[in-house]
């Protein structure tokens, strides 16, 4: 990269998030639950975020974006599509209510592959990528005590069942400190015989 004034914008920092989205019908079902919760317990923000399984969040300079995309494309090509099962509701006392994702091993395998690229997702020693260790579909978070207590009293006894085939992951971005992610690129899981570690040498 040339050391010129025009290069300076490339140093702008963005927040990135890699996620797996359900098919549209299931997404609509979950979104309906989020809207019902938001209306009943006065949590308007609960209905804004789209249903998804977050895999990793990280900060990066805009100038490294294409390198990150190339690496994630390489990783995705080696991932086999898999079934994701959802079952009933769970919570993180006393602030979050979510739908449980009971599929663990395939998601763990994806996270393991993504960790092979954590060097290019690391902005600095203080800003390393955050890989999710638990996966779920958030219904509402950052709840006030009364919202959580009343909501969980109801949803703890509600039943929910859903499933979908995870055959891609999506990279989203937003300027650091701002709200509202925008879709950047979708990576298809292709089940190819890709040597991702070797591929990293050429990215």
mmCIF file of C-alpha atoms in Angstrom:
data_model
loop_
_atom_site.group_PDB
_atom_site.id
_atom_site.type_symbol
_atom_site.label_atom_id
_atom_site.label_comp_id
_atom_site.label_asym_id
_atom_site.label_seq_id
_atom_site.Cartn_x
_atom_site.Cartn_y
_atom_site.Cartn_z
ATOM 1 C CA UNK A 1 0.000 0.000 0.000
ATOM 2 C CA UNK A 2 1.424 3.388 -0.974
ATOM 3 C CA UNK A 3 2.144 5.860 1.782
ATOM 4 C CA UNK A 4 -0.045 8.676 0.449
ATOM 5 C CA UNK A 5 -2.896 10.797 1.706
ATOM 6 C CA UNK A 6 -5.355 8.647 -0.249
ATOM 7 C CA UNK A 7 -4.273 5.626 1.803
ATOM 8 C CA UNK A 8 -5.436 7.128 5.108
ATOM 9 C CA UNK A 9 -9.134 6.105 4.775
ATOM 10 C CA UNK A 10 -8.018 2.466 4.747
ATOM 11 C CA UNK A 11 -7.094 2.811 8.395
ATOM 12 C CA UNK A 12 -10.676 3.332 9.465
ATOM 13 C CA UNK A 13 -11.718 0.671 11.963
ATOM 14 C CA UNK A 14 -14.875 -1.372 11.439
ATOM 15 C CA UNK A 15 -16.691 -3.863 13.618
ATOM 16 C CA UNK A 16 -17.287 -7.190 11.904
ATOM 17 C CA UNK A 17 -19.567 -10.083 12.807
ATOM 18 C CA UNK A 18 -19.739 -13.538 11.239
ATOM 19 C CA UNK A 19 -23.049 -15.321 11.642
ATOM 20 C CA UNK A 20 -25.253 -18.183 10.466
ATOM 21 C CA UNK A 21 -28.817 -17.296 9.483
ATOM 22 C CA UNK A 22 -31.842 -19.622 9.442
ATOM 23 C CA UNK A 23 -34.079 -19.990 6.387
ATOM 24 C CA UNK A 24 -36.670 -17.263 5.873
ATOM 25 C CA UNK A 25 -39.679 -19.175 7.269
ATOM 26 C CA UNK A 26 -37.905 -19.979 10.532
ATOM 27 C CA UNK A 27 -36.488 -16.467 10.714
ATOM 28 C CA UNK A 28 -40.019 -15.095 10.423
ATOM 29 C CA UNK A 29 -41.216 -17.389 13.243
ATOM 30 C CA UNK A 30 -38.474 -16.199 15.573
ATOM 31 C CA UNK A 31 -38.979 -12.585 14.571
ATOM 32 C CA UNK A 32 -42.676 -12.887 15.440
ATOM 33 C CA UNK A 33 -41.762 -14.125 18.940
ATOM 34 C CA UNK A 34 -39.331 -11.225 19.360
ATOM 35 C CA UNK A 35 -42.011 -8.721 18.366
ATOM 36 C CA UNK A 36 -44.555 -10.266 20.756
ATOM 37 C CA UNK A 37 -42.044 -10.100 23.600
ATOM 38 C CA UNK A 38 -41.116 -6.504 22.723
ATOM 39 C CA UNK A 39 -44.749 -5.403 22.753
ATOM 40 C CA UNK A 40 -45.701 -7.195 25.975
ATOM 41 C CA UNK A 41 -42.639 -6.271 28.042
ATOM 42 C CA UNK A 42 -41.899 -2.845 26.537
ATOM 43 C CA UNK A 43 -38.547 -3.757 24.966
ATOM 44 C CA UNK A 44 -38.692 -2.179 21.479
ATOM 45 C CA UNK A 45 -35.024 -2.915 20.736
ATOM 46 C CA UNK A 46 -35.707 -6.657 21.062
ATOM 47 C CA UNK A 47 -37.507 -6.749 17.739
ATOM 48 C CA UNK A 48 -34.816 -4.968 15.703
ATOM 49 C CA UNK A 49 -31.967 -7.494 15.444
ATOM 50 C CA UNK A 50 -32.406 -10.285 12.902
ATOM 51 C CA UNK A 51 -32.379 -13.897 14.188
ATOM 52 C CA UNK A 52 -28.914 -15.411 13.781
ATOM 53 C CA UNK A 53 -26.207 -17.536 15.395
ATOM 54 C CA UNK A 54 -23.184 -15.323 16.006
ATOM 55 C CA UNK A 55 -19.864 -17.132 15.460
ATOM 56 C CA UNK A 56 -17.260 -14.399 16.001
ATOM 57 C CA UNK A 57 -17.024 -10.632 16.403
ATOM 58 C CA UNK A 58 -13.870 -8.622 15.721
ATOM 59 C CA UNK A 59 -12.407 -5.224 14.828
ATOM 60 C CA UNK A 60 -10.309 -4.678 11.704
ATOM 61 C CA UNK A 61 -8.950 -1.943 9.507
ATOM 62 C CA UNK A 62 -10.867 -1.471 6.277
ATOM 63 C CA UNK A 63 -7.671 -2.049 4.277
ATOM 64 C CA UNK A 64 -7.472 -5.645 5.570
ATOM 65 C CA UNK A 65 -11.060 -6.437 4.566
ATOM 66 C CA UNK A 66 -10.291 -8.211 1.284
ATOM 67 C CA UNK A 67 -7.658 -10.365 2.944
ATOM 68 C CA UNK A 68 -10.206 -11.404 5.569
ATOM 69 C CA UNK A 69 -12.814 -12.150 2.883
ATOM 70 C CA UNK A 70 -10.330 -14.285 0.928
ATOM 71 C CA UNK A 71 -9.446 -16.270 4.040
ATOM 72 C CA UNK A 72 -13.064 -16.835 5.071
ATOM 73 C CA UNK A 73 -13.946 -17.897 1.524
ATOM 74 C CA UNK A 74 -11.212 -20.517 1.731
ATOM 75 C CA UNK A 75 -12.453 -21.776 5.104
ATOM 76 C CA UNK A 76 -16.105 -21.932 4.004
ATOM 77 C CA UNK A 77 -15.231 -24.025 0.955
ATOM 78 C CA UNK A 78 -14.066 -26.811 3.263
ATOM 79 C CA UNK A 79 -17.115 -26.807 5.562
ATOM 80 C CA UNK A 80 -19.876 -29.391 5.078
ATOM 81 C CA UNK A 81 -23.475 -28.076 5.395
ATOM 82 C CA UNK A 82 -25.126 -29.347 8.581
ATOM 83 C CA UNK A 83 -28.504 -29.429 10.336
ATOM 84 C CA UNK A 84 -29.132 -27.020 13.202
ATOM 85 C CA UNK A 85 -31.757 -27.945 15.809
ATOM 86 C CA UNK A 86 -33.583 -25.417 18.013
ATOM 87 C CA UNK A 87 -35.490 -26.484 21.126
ATOM 88 C CA UNK A 88 -37.404 -24.436 23.719
ATOM 89 C CA UNK A 89 -36.196 -21.333 25.561
ATOM 90 C CA UNK A 90 -33.266 -20.558 27.837
ATOM 91 C CA UNK A 91 -31.984 -17.521 29.691
ATOM 92 C CA UNK A 92 -28.976 -15.746 31.152
ATOM 93 C CA UNK A 93 -30.129 -14.430 34.529
ATOM 94 C CA UNK A 94 -31.116 -11.721 34.835
ATOM 95 C CA UNK A 95 -30.833 -9.973 31.484
ATOM 96 C CA UNK A 96 -31.363 -12.266 28.434
ATOM 97 C CA UNK A 97 -33.982 -14.691 27.113
ATOM 98 C CA UNK A 98 -33.210 -16.816 24.067
ATOM 99 C CA UNK A 99 -34.110 -19.902 22.043
ATOM 100 C CA UNK A 100 -31.771 -22.834 22.691
ATOM 101 C CA UNK A 101 -29.571 -24.183 19.890
ATOM 102 C CA UNK A 102 -29.088 -27.860 20.727
ATOM 103 C CA UNK A 103 -26.687 -28.544 17.831
ATOM 104 C CA UNK A 104 -23.184 -28.239 19.308
ATOM 105 C CA UNK A 105 -20.484 -30.305 17.576
ATOM 106 C CA UNK A 106 -20.901 -28.982 14.001
ATOM 107 C CA UNK A 107 -20.876 -25.372 15.227
ATOM 108 C CA UNK A 108 -17.818 -26.079 17.372
ATOM 109 C CA UNK A 109 -16.108 -27.471 14.269
ATOM 110 C CA UNK A 110 -16.839 -24.265 12.350
ATOM 111 C CA UNK A 111 -15.464 -22.170 15.225
ATOM 112 C CA UNK A 112 -12.315 -24.302 15.254
ATOM 113 C CA UNK A 113 -11.750 -23.610 11.553
ATOM 114 C CA UNK A 114 -12.366 -19.899 12.052
ATOM 115 C CA UNK A 115 -9.785 -19.768 14.834
ATOM 116 C CA UNK A 116 -7.152 -20.710 12.270
ATOM 117 C CA UNK A 117 -7.696 -17.212 10.846
ATOM 118 C CA UNK A 118 -7.698 -15.318 14.138
ATOM 119 C CA UNK A 119 -4.382 -13.644 13.307
ATOM 120 C CA UNK A 120 -5.985 -11.571 10.526
ATOM 121 C CA UNK A 121 -8.998 -10.825 12.754
ATOM 122 C CA UNK A 122 -6.746 -9.334 15.445
ATOM 123 C CA UNK A 123 -6.535 -5.542 15.393
ATOM 124 C CA UNK A 124 -4.098 -5.330 18.327
ATOM 125 C CA UNK A 125 -3.112 -7.128 21.524
ATOM 126 C CA UNK A 126 -6.001 -5.341 23.239
ATOM 127 C CA UNK A 127 -8.498 -6.046 20.443
ATOM 128 C CA UNK A 128 -8.607 -9.749 19.648
ATOM 129 C CA UNK A 129 -11.520 -11.585 18.003
ATOM 130 C CA UNK A 130 -14.282 -12.815 20.299
ATOM 131 C CA UNK A 131 -15.322 -16.343 19.368
ATOM 132 C CA UNK A 132 -18.690 -17.391 20.770
ATOM 133 C CA UNK A 133 -18.686 -20.375 23.109
ATOM 134 C CA UNK A 134 -22.473 -20.644 23.368
ATOM 135 C CA UNK A 135 -24.953 -20.316 20.517
ATOM 136 C CA UNK A 136 -28.579 -19.302 20.637
ATOM 137 C CA UNK A 137 -31.209 -17.084 19.035
ATOM 138 C CA UNK A 138 -31.734 -13.994 21.175
ATOM 139 C CA UNK A 139 -35.335 -13.046 21.928
ATOM 140 C CA UNK A 140 -34.412 -10.089 24.146
ATOM 141 C CA UNK A 141 -31.301 -8.933 25.981
ATOM 142 C CA UNK A 142 -30.213 -6.116 28.296
ATOM 143 C CA UNK A 143 -33.508 -6.575 30.109
ATOM 144 C CA UNK A 144 -34.435 -4.716 33.251
ATOM 145 C CA UNK A 145 -35.015 -6.963 36.293
ATOM 146 C CA UNK A 146 -38.814 -6.761 36.035
ATOM 147 C CA UNK A 147 -38.743 -7.474 32.296
ATOM 148 C CA UNK A 148 -36.568 -10.535 32.758
ATOM 149 C CA UNK A 149 -38.468 -11.882 35.768
ATOM 150 C CA UNK A 150 -41.922 -11.496 34.223
ATOM 151 C CA UNK A 151 -40.783 -12.633 30.788
ATOM 152 C CA UNK A 152 -38.914 -15.707 31.984
ATOM 153 C CA UNK A 153 -41.825 -16.707 34.223
ATOM 154 C CA UNK A 154 -43.787 -17.156 30.974
ATOM 155 C CA UNK A 155 -41.179 -18.306 28.451
ATOM 156 C CA UNK A 156 -39.621 -20.882 30.754
ATOM 157 C CA UNK A 157 -42.788 -22.923 30.150
ATOM 158 C CA UNK A 158 -43.174 -22.176 26.436
ATOM 159 C CA UNK A 159 -42.149 -24.777 23.876
ATOM 160 C CA UNK A 160 -40.429 -24.154 20.581
ATOM 161 C CA UNK A 161 -39.024 -26.501 17.965
ATOM 162 C CA UNK A 162 -37.256 -25.649 14.729
ATOM 163 C CA UNK A 163 -34.500 -26.826 12.406
ATOM 164 C CA UNK A 164 -32.667 -25.670 9.312
ATOM 165 C CA UNK A 165 -29.699 -26.583 7.163
ATOM 166 C CA UNK A 166 -26.721 -24.290 7.710
ATOM 167 C CA UNK A 167 -25.141 -24.064 4.268
ATOM 168 C CA UNK A 168 -23.489 -20.638 4.500
ATOM 169 C CA UNK A 169 -22.257 -17.942 6.846
ATOM 170 C CA UNK A 170 -22.552 -14.179 6.464
ATOM 171 C CA UNK A 171 -20.033 -11.440 7.212
ATOM 172 C CA UNK A 172 -21.568 -8.186 8.458
ATOM 173 C CA UNK A 173 -19.863 -4.859 9.176
ATOM 174 C CA UNK A 174 -20.469 -1.440 10.699
ATOM 175 C CA UNK A 175 -18.242 1.535 11.526
ATOM 176 C CA UNK A 176 -16.802 1.236 15.022
ATOM 177 C CA UNK A 177 -19.116 2.738 17.616
ATOM 178 C CA UNK A 178 -22.161 2.871 15.335
ATOM 179 C CA UNK A 179 -25.285 0.705 15.390
ATOM 180 C CA UNK A 180 -26.786 -1.383 12.630
ATOM 181 C CA UNK A 181 -24.739 -3.975 10.778
ATOM 182 C CA UNK A 182 -24.874 -4.250 6.999
ATOM 183 C CA UNK A 183 -24.320 -7.472 5.067
ATOM 184 C CA UNK A 184 -20.931 -7.534 3.364
ATOM 185 C CA UNK A 185 -20.587 -11.006 1.839
ATOM 186 C CA UNK A 186 -22.074 -14.510 2.071
ATOM 187 C CA UNK A 187 -19.782 -17.553 2.153
ATOM 188 C CA UNK A 188 -21.212 -20.852 0.898
ATOM 189 C CA UNK A 189 -20.309 -24.135 2.631
ATOM 190 C CA UNK A 190 -19.100 -26.322 -0.244
ATOM 191 C CA UNK A 191 -17.648 -29.449 1.394
ATOM 192 C CA UNK A 192 -14.552 -29.263 -0.788
ATOM 193 C CA UNK A 193 -11.211 -30.857 0.032
ATOM 194 C CA UNK A 194 -9.603 -27.554 0.947
ATOM 195 C CA UNK A 195 -6.411 -27.339 2.959
ATOM 196 C CA UNK A 196 -7.296 -24.176 4.842
ATOM 197 C CA UNK A 197 -4.036 -23.983 6.756
ATOM 198 C CA UNK A 198 -2.010 -24.182 3.582
ATOM 199 C CA UNK A 199 -4.344 -21.717 1.924
ATOM 200 C CA UNK A 200 -3.618 -19.244 4.722
ATOM 201 C CA UNK A 201 -0.015 -19.013 3.517
ATOM 202 C CA UNK A 202 -1.128 -17.531 0.233
ATOM 203 C CA UNK A 203 -3.690 -15.033 1.560
#
